[in-house]
């Protein structure tokens, strides 16, 4: 059976033009004029764009004996509802656990996914076993990215020695290292200081993770990557300090990528001053929200190219789960949702305001990510042979974001009340219409793992 | 008749993949596997890339009663020989001359072109006539770029007032302003100072145009463009000072493009210290060559994206013409060649050395230019429907550059003796093979004017 | 007769220590313990500091057939009341007028001064006469600084050619060039644009002089000074753009000084949004007040040393005078007061808040200025042989600023209602007590011209 | 007995003037004209300047069972010979050793000093004992500075946690933290890598400590100091990366001081390429010498004020001691001499070349140091009451540096063959002439410990 998207305007990362798109067997088979197929989707007045890719999610992530509340089923359902057709989640071994063992656990979780997905592998400790399994992960498991936490001391944090060893290993294997960049020692000390002073509320979470600690760690990771001879991807770049370090590195010819989150682009630190503990705690994530000047820096980075992609770090905890941290902000589970809202929020605050062009929107939500993760043009492209992961984007469609109508399993939404303009008319995952005008028509288990080849030596 | 390029690896600005390319009627009609056509060009071992676009040439440019020695015939012949399939020249009215009048003159010169071409229009004076004719130039003549000289005092230089007026007019018309950025007042004073001190040789040309005067003018033009609400394109960015101003602007979200020349990327100021007057005078151009640190800055800019395109400012004067300036360096005609050598030199010094990737090579020699000039994907792309301006690039092919074997009409080559690796096996202009393994098979008059639409308001 | 200041803490630009100060014949004759004299001033609980020097005032400045309302009598009275013991005013020739002729006019105005003063000479046009008279001004008239206006097109503005000529002349003569840095062409165009759009109120004054035009001109002046081989002093540095240019230059080893005004450090652009035309018009000065981020930049510059001195640009117009500009903001006389409030405002917002130390306070209000103007240690120092221009500063003394109690001749005060802590107990001009606890005891004509020697070649 | 220095020109950090200096009981008692005393030193043609202070020496430092070869006797003899009248050495506890215990060891070493001295205390491990003893060190032992090594892993290195704790403790006590800033983890890994590859010579020492690791650590220390609310002093700032971090911090209003060494200002990395192992090994120090661009950065920092002082890190090992590292560069004792040559080298390469003024020379060799270490104006000043630590500097006196004529105990000199112009005619330590025209007349044990008070809270 074939499907044709007719009467739309194709928007890719580098081009805008009128064309129809013909799909067969989950792939794009033709882009051109006057195409026809068994099924026709009308795109009149719409942009036909590559489906979004979210390079940073935590679905069903283990946390203190429970899990983050969106699993691969509800999480990918939310993704598709918002125009995102692929997510990349993190397989996170416990310290001491083997990489392959952890990967098996994440494989098991993902069976109900509605859209395609892939994994980053986290390096949370270091040993000869880890060193050796990295090769298997790259060569046999289709994973070319390794995540490193510079914070979360006493848990997943790795030190400079381990970072350098792992980055060098990445260089050998053609893999790309990722970092969560915050100085974990200083964060841990600040947390204890605030608790000791009786500051135990969510606002102290933000105080304990100031921009300076993120900027420092970003700068350090860049240096270590440079010494190891490997590019670097900095997740959730939230502030000018971190952005400055990335810019400076890029200007020296280093290959460094920064990933702002839609949350940091549109929400600010005033959220933590909310008198309602629940309100504030629901916004607790790391790094925390920043002030307006940091937001300006991030937007300028997207426009100028010094920041590369927009993600969510989607990690959804219910209010009940958040309340584990009443009386001790360090126990509030870190994470916010965003999968369903990333694309409409970015369109509304980025494209509608003139900060970025529609082509740049596609670049930062999809194409740049696909290139960096080495899955372009299977993903992130509208061309013959590419996967038919597509979104038919209606720039006139509006809604007000509300937890009451969301796909996510949790009971609130950090964007509650935001009015967005620009929403999917259709979202297609490998040719299958999963969303039509807000109706979800996905299929559990339709999503497949996307294998990613190692990079060749530059 | 159809032509197919077989067995090559297609390299575009964002993708590398094995595919054949099928051409009919001067256009690409298919990119895919196992294509066949009437004529077959073998691309085994080669990269199939969009033909180069040189956004900055001066063919048959008037100068003191004579002309620069490469005209549209020899100039485009040289271009094709080096893999460049389109040039953009400058129509330059004399102060007082109407824009349309000048354009007619340039139209007349271009009839013998071997490859496609377009024009930038220069604004060398200001009046209501100029203001009015700018609209005609944009709406009727297919030109969306206006060049401004901030140097050449007493000739083509415009002052800040005129710049601001013209930039605002560009904003209204959807046109992009270009600047030659040097502080003309200071240059003129320094020239007189050096002459007065008896420094009349070519080396004084470089002394009279230090990096600081270029950096200043770039910074000033950026501010004026920002006030006018229009993007800016800075031609021949040659130094860190200018690059710094561009970087700073881009980081503030301004849309500013920098164009290093292949000459500034690969030749340095030591050329002017050559004891042979002719050697030095042949290298006289504005801005002059800089030192190694400036070169490093330009290369880093290409890698990081803060500089956008590589051009030549090809303006070829014979040694006899250069000798007008014996005894007075200010009378040496400004300009060097480069059209034939830009692509092999950039490949050799950029790709072979690992500074930039093959995809980035395509971006800076073709695709970025096409996008900035609003002719993408007619030019600068390998996709169905695009013009078949293509180069089949043999990365193993080598030669030593020499005036004795060049297409250019002049008697020397500033790259004389440079060994390059990476040369065209075939160059095609709208489907026509114009070059095959160094043999020129072009056709006078084959080249057509490429009309360029105005930009839409962002 | 001798005077001794007893029991105070001497604070200089580089030292804080307990000591008495003994004065005879207008000079300091000893600094030490247990001194005695004919007259004793008690400084218990106070800091004894060099009197302030305001390097930037316009007293009785001609304006449209009238004059700014504070003359040398009321202006220096205000100065002394606030702890400032010397002012440097600007002798401004009309275009076409000789420098010596203008200087004579300013000499005549200054006869009633209560405290010492000196002059900067403005270069408002260029000719052989100007070139020649510059030498006389430096060699015979005791003036080593020349001011240049890059704005005020059609009036005092000089172009780049003239700037470069004058800066080179300064280099020959051992004089320091000063610039009012705004791009006059762009300002003039923006003024016309806003007027044409019907924006004729005071807020349009600020719109027509955005930070970008100041940053540009600063950057340009720095380049021209560098080419001329002369240091540069940038008056009324008001924004990050200008400060950035100064910082960048200093980091390249250039000798560039920036002068923020107390107004820009403490008042912001919201003043122009005041619904009362008078309120807004009274704050009209060039550059206009900026936003908080620019203020932060200026404070950081003072703390880090990238900005050198704090001035006032005191130029006081009455509300009646301001009303010349009703219906056309370009006719509002530019200028605000500040002489009486500079020191208390800077102490309150700088020292009391911890942004700068007491020693840095002395440096930026007095010592740095004296050094830059080459009158140190006659002025700006507490040491044997220095002029006894002193302020006995009571850090506990408070008041609320109000026009009703000020010395200035005008009917309002831009700092109205600001509460300051830190005020003079005594102000001494060459040993004479001119102010005691708010009582003014000065003497008309006591002030003398301070001759300033040219700089030696570095 | 009194001594008078006559006919000289006094040069301080902020002033140059003709005056005599009268000394009694080791202190300056008068600065003025026509002074007389029991003994007269003729300063005709000379500058009378505060004696140099070297804030960074390692005399008789323990190393693998032996000691650095200049002890307090020969080291201070070398210091005085070169115009330096005070040194600040480092008391370095072994990990596990108490601070007071270590201090006692250093006290014992210093009894034979010819000139005054003080100590920094190193924090090489962390415990409650260290925390407690820090208070004693500050309150009772006259030490207000604590040094931290971010390199020398497995020996003196402290981690971020310890740094943060110690910096916070410094903040409480009014002490200033110092850092040796290199990323010790990365250095250790690079050392092992080079050794494993068979690169065991002195040149590998430089490869293992690239500028990037210094820049990173500097940036990190600045952030940690900022979080702790304490200023920071970065010893031996050797490269642009580190300088950039310091500049950036200062521009944000942070109080950070950088200390380039005279070696890094005048010697470059080419020294390590010398074919003679001994030549290269004698230059082994950390950080290693850098290239010319880094030197340019350091000089610009001194001129613009972003770098504060010039030191030596004098730590003299004989060639025999250096040879411990034959076959393993990590065993070459780190350190070079410089005490005798700092002032003449800086004068020759700084003042004679016009990079810095004589006043700036005094500032960076003496006055700034005294202020930062809180001993101004006892040291670093020429004023009544100051210690008569003075140098009568003859700008016309020349010599060629050679180990054969030096005071230092070692058998070579890293500046061998450098021709310097500008040398002491007299050096006085607390009024005692210790050097006259190259003849050493010092007295063992004359030197006294200089107690330094804690800083007050800002
Ligand atoms: Zn994270
Ligand atoms: Zn995450
Ligand atoms: Zn040009
Ligand atoms: Zn040109
Ligand atoms: Zn002004
Ligand atoms: Zn003024
Ligand atoms: Zn060290
Ligand atoms: Zn040391």
mmCIF file with all atom_site columns, N, CA and C in Angstrom, chain B residues 388-404:
data_model
loop_
_atom_site.group_PDB
_atom_site.id
_atom_site.type_symbol
_atom_site.label_atom_id
_atom_site.label_alt_id
_atom_site.label_comp_id
_atom_site.label_asym_id
_atom_site.label_entity_id
_atom_site.label_seq_id
_atom_site.pdbx_PDB_ins_code
_atom_site.Cartn_x
_atom_site.Cartn_y
_atom_site.Cartn_z
_atom_site.occupancy
_atom_site.B_iso_or_equiv
_atom_site.pdbx_formal_charge
_atom_site.auth_seq_id
_atom_site.auth_comp_id
_atom_site.auth_asym_id
_atom_site.auth_atom_id
_atom_site.pdbx_PDB_model_num
ATOM 1  N N  . UNK B 1 388 ? 22.298 20.657 -13.872 1.00 0.00 ? 388 UNK B N  1
ATOM 2  C CA . UNK B 1 388 ? 23.386 19.671 -13.862 1.00 0.00 ? 388 UNK B CA 1
ATOM 3  C C  . UNK B 1 388 ? 24.736 20.371 -13.982 1.00 0.00 ? 388 UNK B C  1
ATOM 4  N N  . UNK B 1 389 ? 24.990 21.261 -13.033 1.00 0.00 ? 389 UNK B N  1
ATOM 5  C CA . UNK B 1 389 ? 26.314 21.863 -12.863 1.00 0.00 ? 389 UNK B CA 1
ATOM 6  C C  . UNK B 1 389 ? 27.060 20.980 -11.882 1.00 0.00 ? 389 UNK B C  1
ATOM 7  N N  . UNK B 1 390 ? 27.946 20.162 -12.394 1.00 0.00 ? 390 UNK B N  1
ATOM 8  C CA . UNK B 1 390 ? 28.525 19.114 -11.558 1.00 0.00 ? 390 UNK B CA 1
ATOM 9  C C  . UNK B 1 390 ? 30.018 19.006 -11.792 1.00 0.00 ? 390 UNK B C  1
ATOM 10 N N  . UNK B 1 391 ? 30.693 18.531 -10.782 1.00 0.00 ? 391 UNK B N  1
ATOM 11 C CA . UNK B 1 391 ? 32.099 18.203 -10.983 1.00 0.00 ? 391 UNK B CA 1
ATOM 12 C C  . UNK B 1 391 ? 32.335 16.786 -10.481 1.00 0.00 ? 391 UNK B C  1
ATOM 13 N N  . UNK B 1 392 ? 32.976 15.998 -11.319 1.00 0.00 ? 392 UNK B N  1
ATOM 14 C CA . UNK B 1 392 ? 33.381 14.648 -10.925 1.00 0.00 ? 392 UNK B CA 1
ATOM 15 C C  . UNK B 1 392 ? 34.826 14.785 -10.463 1.00 0.00 ? 392 UNK B C  1
ATOM 16 N N  . UNK B 1 393 ? 34.990 14.683 -9.155  1.00 0.00 ? 393 UNK B N  1
ATOM 17 C CA . UNK B 1 393 ? 36.246 15.080 -8.514  1.00 0.00 ? 393 UNK B CA 1
ATOM 18 C C  . UNK B 1 393 ? 37.109 13.869 -8.228  1.00 0.00 ? 393 UNK B C  1
ATOM 19 N N  . UNK B 1 394 ? 38.292 13.896 -8.773  1.00 0.00 ? 394 UNK B N  1
ATOM 20 C CA . UNK B 1 394 ? 39.205 12.768 -8.581  1.00 0.00 ? 394 UNK B CA 1
ATOM 21 C C  . UNK B 1 394 ? 40.206 13.128 -7.491  1.00 0.00 ? 394 UNK B C  1
ATOM 22 N N  . UNK B 1 395 ? 40.037 12.543 -6.292  1.00 0.00 ? 395 UNK B N  1
ATOM 23 C CA . UNK B 1 395 ? 40.912 12.936 -5.183  1.00 0.00 ? 395 UNK B CA 1
ATOM 24 C C  . UNK B 1 395 ? 42.346 12.450 -5.345  1.00 0.00 ? 395 UNK B C  1
ATOM 25 N N  . UNK B 1 396 ? 42.570 11.600 -6.327  1.00 0.00 ? 396 UNK B N  1
ATOM 26 C CA . UNK B 1 396 ? 43.926 11.068 -6.511  1.00 0.00 ? 396 UNK B CA 1
ATOM 27 C C  . UNK B 1 396 ? 44.694 11.813 -7.604  1.00 0.00 ? 396 UNK B C  1
ATOM 28 N N  . UNK B 1 397 ? 44.006 12.654 -8.314  1.00 0.00 ? 397 UNK B N  1
ATOM 29 C CA . UNK B 1 397 ? 44.631 13.338 -9.441  1.00 0.00 ? 397 UNK B CA 1
ATOM 30 C C  . UNK B 1 397 ? 45.495 14.476 -8.906  1.00 0.00 ? 397 UNK B C  1
ATOM 31 N N  . UNK B 1 398 ? 46.691 14.620 -9.445  1.00 0.00 ? 398 UNK B N  1
ATOM 32 C CA . UNK B 1 398 ? 47.618 15.628 -8.937  1.00 0.00 ? 398 UNK B CA 1
ATOM 33 C C  . UNK B 1 398 ? 48.170 16.483 -10.074 1.00 0.00 ? 398 UNK B C  1
ATOM 34 N N  . UNK B 1 399 ? 48.609 17.682 -9.721  1.00 0.00 ? 399 UNK B N  1
ATOM 35 C CA . UNK B 1 399 ? 49.372 18.490 -10.668 1.00 0.00 ? 399 UNK B CA 1
ATOM 36 C C  . UNK B 1 399 ? 50.116 19.569 -9.892  1.00 0.00 ? 399 UNK B C  1
ATOM 37 N N  . UNK B 1 400 ? 51.045 20.198 -10.589 1.00 0.00 ? 400 UNK B N  1
ATOM 38 C CA . UNK B 1 400 ? 51.712 21.360 -10.029 1.00 0.00 ? 400 UNK B CA 1
ATOM 39 C C  . UNK B 1 400 ? 51.202 22.580 -10.787 1.00 0.00 ? 400 UNK B C  1
ATOM 40 N N  . UNK B 1 401 ? 50.706 23.536 -10.059 1.00 0.00 ? 401 UNK B N  1
ATOM 41 C CA . UNK B 1 401 ? 50.120 24.722 -10.701 1.00 0.00 ? 401 UNK B CA 1
ATOM 42 C C  . UNK B 1 401 ? 51.200 25.526 -11.416 1.00 0.00 ? 401 UNK B C  1
ATOM 43 N N  . UNK B 1 402 ? 50.879 25.946 -12.624 1.00 0.00 ? 402 UNK B N  1
ATOM 44 C CA . UNK B 1 402 ? 51.843 26.736 -13.400 1.00 0.00 ? 402 UNK B CA 1
ATOM 45 C C  . UNK B 1 402 ? 51.107 27.625 -14.391 1.00 0.00 ? 402 UNK B C  1
ATOM 46 N N  . UNK B 1 403 ? 51.602 28.825 -14.550 1.00 0.00 ? 403 UNK B N  1
ATOM 47 C CA . UNK B 1 403 ? 51.027 29.737 -15.536 1.00 0.00 ? 403 UNK B CA 1
ATOM 48 C C  . UNK B 1 403 ? 51.134 29.153 -16.939 1.00 0.00 ? 403 UNK B C  1
ATOM 49 N N  . UNK B 1 404 ? 52.141 28.327 -17.135 1.00 0.00 ? 404 UNK B N  1
ATOM 50 C CA . UNK B 1 404 ? 52.374 27.807 -18.491 1.00 0.00 ? 404 UNK B CA 1
ATOM 51 C C  . UNK B 1 404 ? 51.238 26.913 -18.952 1.00 0.00 ? 404 UNK B C  1
#
